[in-house]
């Protein structure tokens, strides 16, 4: 009798556990084809698809080093920064770079 009750209880618990762990499917918004991108080669910085935004450059200590207005879809800037690591931010796009 105990085995039968235990079997029924186990079956019931296993069947209801699936319902408890089911997750709602989230529809992620499609990424835009024109997402903002930042490319660094040497001391040259290129920002694509960020027209009308502002590029902010921070040191790793959090000090703002430079602010550059992006006035076209393809902006190229020669960075005159000291050697080290920096954080670049355009809107919600953030990148860490290293200048050698």
mmCIF file of C-alpha atoms in Angstrom:
data_model
loop_
_atom_site.group_PDB
_atom_site.id
_atom_site.type_symbol
_atom_site.label_atom_id
_atom_site.label_comp_id
_atom_site.label_asym_id
_atom_site.label_seq_id
_atom_site.Cartn_x
_atom_site.Cartn_y
_atom_site.Cartn_z
ATOM 1 C CA UNK A 1 0.000 0.000 0.000
ATOM 2 C CA UNK A 2 2.821 2.371 0.897
ATOM 3 C CA UNK A 3 4.537 1.667 -2.404
ATOM 4 C CA UNK A 4 1.352 2.432 -4.341
ATOM 5 C CA UNK A 5 0.802 5.737 -2.513
ATOM 6 C CA UNK A 6 4.452 6.657 -2.956
ATOM 7 C CA UNK A 7 4.254 5.845 -6.667
ATOM 8 C CA UNK A 8 1.094 7.946 -7.107
ATOM 9 C CA UNK A 9 2.606 10.848 -5.149
ATOM 10 C CA UNK A 10 5.855 10.717 -7.140
ATOM 11 C CA UNK A 11 3.980 10.592 -10.448
ATOM 12 C CA UNK A 12 1.815 13.535 -9.407
ATOM 13 C CA UNK A 13 4.807 15.627 -8.307
ATOM 14 C CA UNK A 14 6.785 14.893 -11.459
ATOM 15 C CA UNK A 15 3.856 15.839 -13.691
ATOM 16 C CA UNK A 16 3.190 19.138 -11.899
ATOM 17 C CA UNK A 17 6.863 20.154 -11.740
ATOM 18 C CA UNK A 18 6.928 20.674 -15.501
ATOM 19 C CA UNK A 19 4.182 23.252 -15.233
ATOM 20 C CA UNK A 20 6.000 25.107 -12.462
ATOM 21 C CA UNK A 21 9.197 25.437 -14.475
ATOM 22 C CA UNK A 22 7.640 26.416 -17.786
ATOM 23 C CA UNK A 23 8.750 29.874 -18.895
ATOM 24 C CA UNK A 24 6.969 32.310 -21.090
ATOM 25 C CA UNK A 25 8.615 32.816 -24.460
ATOM 26 C CA UNK A 26 9.995 36.312 -24.748
ATOM 27 C CA UNK A 27 9.936 37.994 -28.095
ATOM 28 C CA UNK A 28 13.218 39.856 -28.419
ATOM 29 C CA UNK A 29 13.072 42.934 -30.612
ATOM 30 C CA UNK A 30 14.904 42.492 -33.867
ATOM 31 C CA UNK A 31 18.224 44.247 -33.986
ATOM 32 C CA UNK A 32 18.447 47.094 -36.400
ATOM 33 C CA UNK A 33 20.634 46.659 -39.440
ATOM 34 C CA UNK A 34 22.161 50.060 -38.757
ATOM 35 C CA UNK A 35 23.469 49.379 -35.249
ATOM 36 C CA UNK A 36 26.131 51.751 -33.949
ATOM 37 C CA UNK A 37 29.634 50.305 -34.150
ATOM 38 C CA UNK A 38 33.013 51.504 -32.889
ATOM 39 C CA UNK A 39 36.258 50.376 -34.555
ATOM 40 C CA UNK A 40 39.750 51.271 -33.307
ATOM 41 C CA UNK A 41 42.915 50.669 -35.339
ATOM 42 C CA UNK A 42 46.060 52.048 -33.786
ATOM 43 C CA UNK A 43 45.254 55.618 -32.795
ATOM 44 C CA UNK A 44 42.412 55.997 -35.326
ATOM 45 C CA UNK A 45 38.840 55.683 -34.125
ATOM 46 C CA UNK A 46 35.928 55.104 -36.515
ATOM 47 C CA UNK A 47 32.282 55.370 -35.440
ATOM 48 C CA UNK A 48 29.554 54.105 -37.777
ATOM 49 C CA UNK A 49 25.793 54.732 -37.773
ATOM 50 C CA UNK A 50 25.795 57.219 -34.885
ATOM 51 C CA UNK A 51 24.811 60.428 -36.678
ATOM 52 C CA UNK A 52 23.709 63.126 -34.211
ATOM 53 C CA UNK A 53 25.087 61.340 -31.135
ATOM 54 C CA UNK A 54 27.970 62.170 -28.829
ATOM 55 C CA UNK A 55 31.073 60.021 -28.314
ATOM 56 C CA UNK A 56 32.425 60.148 -24.774
ATOM 57 C CA UNK A 57 35.882 58.859 -23.846
ATOM 58 C CA UNK A 58 36.639 57.980 -20.223
ATOM 59 C CA UNK A 59 39.799 56.833 -18.476
ATOM 60 C CA UNK A 60 39.562 53.707 -16.326
ATOM 61 C CA UNK A 61 39.348 55.933 -13.247
ATOM 62 C CA UNK A 62 36.098 57.381 -14.611
ATOM 63 C CA UNK A 63 37.469 60.771 -15.648
ATOM 64 C CA UNK A 64 35.981 62.086 -18.887
ATOM 65 C CA UNK A 65 38.906 62.567 -21.267
ATOM 66 C CA UNK A 66 37.092 63.788 -24.387
ATOM 67 C CA UNK A 67 33.671 64.491 -25.864
ATOM 68 C CA UNK A 68 33.204 64.352 -29.635
ATOM 69 C CA UNK A 69 30.013 65.157 -31.552
ATOM 70 C CA UNK A 70 29.259 62.633 -34.303
ATOM 71 C CA UNK A 71 27.996 64.654 -37.272
ATOM 72 C CA UNK A 72 27.846 61.953 -39.956
ATOM 73 C CA UNK A 73 27.137 58.237 -40.328
ATOM 74 C CA UNK A 74 30.866 57.512 -40.686
ATOM 75 C CA UNK A 75 33.064 59.584 -38.381
ATOM 76 C CA UNK A 76 36.829 59.002 -38.181
ATOM 77 C CA UNK A 77 38.851 60.631 -35.413
ATOM 78 C CA UNK A 78 42.591 60.582 -34.730
ATOM 79 C CA UNK A 79 42.949 59.866 -31.015
ATOM 80 C CA UNK A 80 45.664 61.865 -29.315
ATOM 81 C CA UNK A 81 45.530 59.892 -26.084
ATOM 82 C CA UNK A 82 48.318 58.672 -23.842
ATOM 83 C CA UNK A 83 49.061 54.948 -23.733
ATOM 84 C CA UNK A 84 46.559 53.059 -21.616
ATOM 85 C CA UNK A 85 43.027 51.697 -21.464
ATOM 86 C CA UNK A 86 39.947 53.802 -22.117
ATOM 87 C CA UNK A 87 36.188 53.364 -22.217
ATOM 88 C CA UNK A 88 34.266 54.679 -25.236
ATOM 89 C CA UNK A 89 30.539 55.354 -25.074
ATOM 90 C CA UNK A 90 28.098 56.269 -27.849
ATOM 91 C CA UNK A 91 24.466 56.079 -26.694
ATOM 92 C CA UNK A 92 24.128 52.556 -25.241
ATOM 93 C CA UNK A 93 27.188 51.160 -27.028
ATOM 94 C CA UNK A 94 30.199 50.911 -24.697
ATOM 95 C CA UNK A 95 33.642 49.568 -25.654
ATOM 96 C CA UNK A 96 36.925 49.202 -23.799
ATOM 97 C CA UNK A 97 40.031 49.992 -25.848
ATOM 98 C CA UNK A 98 43.756 49.858 -25.274
ATOM 99 C CA UNK A 99 46.170 52.391 -26.776
ATOM 100 C CA UNK A 100 49.758 51.090 -27.178
#
